[in-house]
C-alpha cells in the first residue's frame, strides 16, 4: 500500500510538471505572437490577452501547489536558524504545518464556494465566450493540492515527533522520488 501511495504521489507530481510545461509554452507562444503581430505586422488579434490569461492562471496555481510539494515555496522560517535542537525545529515545523493546514482548509472551502457560485451564475469571456469555469477551477485545484501537501508535511512532522529521532525531516513531499 505504501509503495502504491508513492507511485500515486510521483504520478501527481509528474502531471503537475506537464501542466506547468504546457501552460508555460502556451503563455510564451501567445506573448510571442502578440509581440510579432503588434510590432512587426502592426496589427493585433482581438481577445488574445484573454487566451493568454487562461494558461497563466493555471500556471500560477499549479506552480504554487508544485512549490508546496517540493518545499520551495516562500517561507519566513527565521526561527529555524536560531533553534539548536532538531526536536525543537520539528516542533516548530509541526506548529507551522498545523496552522498552514487550517488556513489551507479554509481557503479550499472558500474555493469550493467560489466554484459553486460560478456554477450557479456561469460567465463567459468577453471576446471568445469561453466559460469562466475553465479558469476558476484552477483556484480550487491549486488550493486543494496545496492543502494536501501541507497535510502530508504535517503527517511527517508528527511521525518525526512520535519516533523521537533527532534527524531532520526531508524538505518536501517530493522526496517520494527517492523513497520506497
XYZ file of C-alpha atoms in Angstrom:
180
model
C 0.000 0.000 0.000
C 2.810 2.404 0.875
C 4.511 1.750 -2.462
C 1.246 2.442 -4.292
C 0.935 5.778 -2.483
C 4.469 6.680 -3.544
C 3.652 5.779 -7.153
C 0.469 7.878 -7.000
C 2.362 10.806 -5.489
C 5.037 10.630 -8.186
C 2.337 10.474 -10.864
C 0.590 13.517 -9.385
C 3.839 15.480 -9.364
C 4.580 14.387 -12.944
C 1.112 15.545 -14.030
C 1.716 18.895 -12.372
C 5.065 19.250 -14.157
C 3.382 18.546 -17.519
C 0.607 21.042 -16.814
C 3.232 23.632 -15.896
C 5.238 22.893 -19.040
C 2.193 23.146 -21.309
C 0.963 26.331 -19.626
C 4.406 27.949 -19.836
C 4.668 27.031 -23.510
C 1.211 28.425 -24.278
C 1.962 31.682 -22.464
C 5.296 32.114 -24.259
C 3.755 31.309 -27.652
C 0.864 33.683 -27.003
C 3.103 36.535 -25.884
C 5.484 35.940 -28.795
C 2.564 36.019 -31.239
C 1.264 39.199 -29.640
C 4.649 40.936 -29.958
C 5.128 39.810 -33.568
C 1.612 40.834 -34.528
C 1.808 44.221 -32.832
C 5.344 45.373 -33.580
C 6.204 43.558 -36.800
C 2.872 43.299 -38.605
C 1.242 46.336 -36.995
C -1.960 44.521 -36.105
C -3.398 42.555 -33.223
C -5.791 39.695 -32.582
C -8.773 40.767 -30.564
C -9.031 38.611 -27.443
C -5.506 37.224 -27.498
C -4.996 38.569 -23.989
C -7.885 36.526 -22.631
C -6.484 33.404 -24.298
C -3.093 34.034 -22.674
C -4.722 34.640 -19.297
C -6.179 31.110 -19.066
C -2.871 29.193 -19.022
C -1.307 31.978 -16.931
C -3.780 31.437 -14.082
C -3.432 27.656 -14.325
C 0.356 28.049 -14.269
C 0.140 30.232 -11.173
C -1.996 27.857 -9.100
C -0.391 24.605 -10.258
C 3.009 26.223 -9.766
C 2.074 27.194 -6.218
C 0.963 23.661 -5.415
C 4.083 22.199 -7.018
C 6.280 24.533 -4.976
C 4.385 23.396 -1.897
C 5.109 19.779 -2.772
C 8.783 20.490 -3.433
C 9.175 22.604 -0.306
C 10.418 25.511 -2.433
C 7.615 27.928 -1.641
C 8.461 31.192 0.054
C 8.576 30.933 3.819
C 9.799 33.064 6.679
C 11.265 30.427 8.954
C 13.912 32.538 10.647
C 13.198 30.809 13.948
C 14.659 27.617 12.478
C 18.025 29.373 12.194
C 18.192 30.160 15.895
C 16.990 26.821 17.231
C 19.786 24.403 18.017
C 17.796 21.316 18.899
C 16.468 19.283 15.988
C 13.500 18.298 18.142
C 12.635 21.962 18.727
C 12.861 22.558 14.973
C 10.462 19.661 14.351
C 8.053 21.013 16.988
C 8.078 24.426 15.303
C 7.547 22.820 11.887
C 4.630 20.830 13.323
C 3.021 24.002 14.666
C 3.594 25.816 11.363
C 2.198 22.872 9.396
C -0.869 22.729 11.656
C -1.597 26.425 11.159
C -0.908 26.133 7.425
C -3.268 23.180 7.167
C -6.030 25.116 8.924
C -5.563 28.062 6.569
C -5.414 25.718 3.574
C -8.660 24.041 4.586
C -10.372 27.417 4.931
C -9.082 28.601 1.547
C -10.076 25.305 -0.075
C -13.572 25.663 1.379
C -13.816 29.215 0.050
C -12.632 27.979 -3.341
C -15.438 25.384 -3.276
C -17.950 28.136 -2.526
C -16.446 30.202 -5.343
C -16.887 27.353 -7.811
C -20.421 26.734 -6.587
C -21.225 30.408 -7.123
C -19.637 30.240 -10.578
C -21.750 27.226 -11.493
C -24.905 28.984 -10.279
C -24.077 32.085 -12.310
C -21.950 30.966 -15.231
C -19.969 33.610 -17.032
C -18.034 33.722 -20.245
C -15.021 35.586 -21.539
C -15.874 38.785 -23.390
C -14.409 38.054 -26.817
C -14.462 34.296 -27.381
C -17.287 33.420 -24.999
C -15.257 30.705 -23.241
C -16.748 29.562 -19.935
C -15.018 31.253 -16.996
C -15.190 27.985 -15.057
C -12.146 26.860 -17.103
C -10.088 29.463 -15.276
C -11.889 29.298 -11.947
C -11.326 25.563 -11.494
C -7.591 26.305 -11.308
C -8.206 28.052 -7.987
C -9.819 25.058 -6.307
C -7.349 22.569 -7.810
C -4.423 24.673 -6.604
C -5.741 25.157 -3.083
C -6.736 21.511 -2.670
C -3.296 20.337 -3.814
C -1.529 22.836 -1.532
C -3.682 21.700 1.385
C -2.962 18.064 0.578
C 0.793 18.651 0.518
C 0.566 20.562 3.793
C -1.317 17.632 5.345
C 1.422 15.272 4.175
C 4.051 17.548 5.728
C 2.098 17.663 8.993
C 1.848 13.873 8.992
C 5.608 13.627 8.514
C 6.403 16.065 11.306
C 4.042 14.266 13.709
C 5.620 10.952 12.765
C 9.015 12.529 13.411
C 7.915 13.676 16.862
C 6.468 10.266 17.706
C 9.572 8.407 16.642
C 11.694 10.884 18.630
C 14.505 10.767 16.091
C 16.966 13.587 16.162
C 17.471 13.576 12.410
C 15.935 16.422 10.480
C 12.944 15.957 8.257
C 13.139 15.872 4.487
C 12.424 19.261 2.951
C 9.498 18.294 0.802
C 6.775 15.939 -0.234
C 8.741 15.461 -3.448
C 11.047 13.112 -1.602
C 8.716 10.396 -2.817
C 11.136 10.226 -5.718
C 13.861 8.860 -3.514
C 11.853 6.849 -1.024
C 10.498 3.323 -1.334
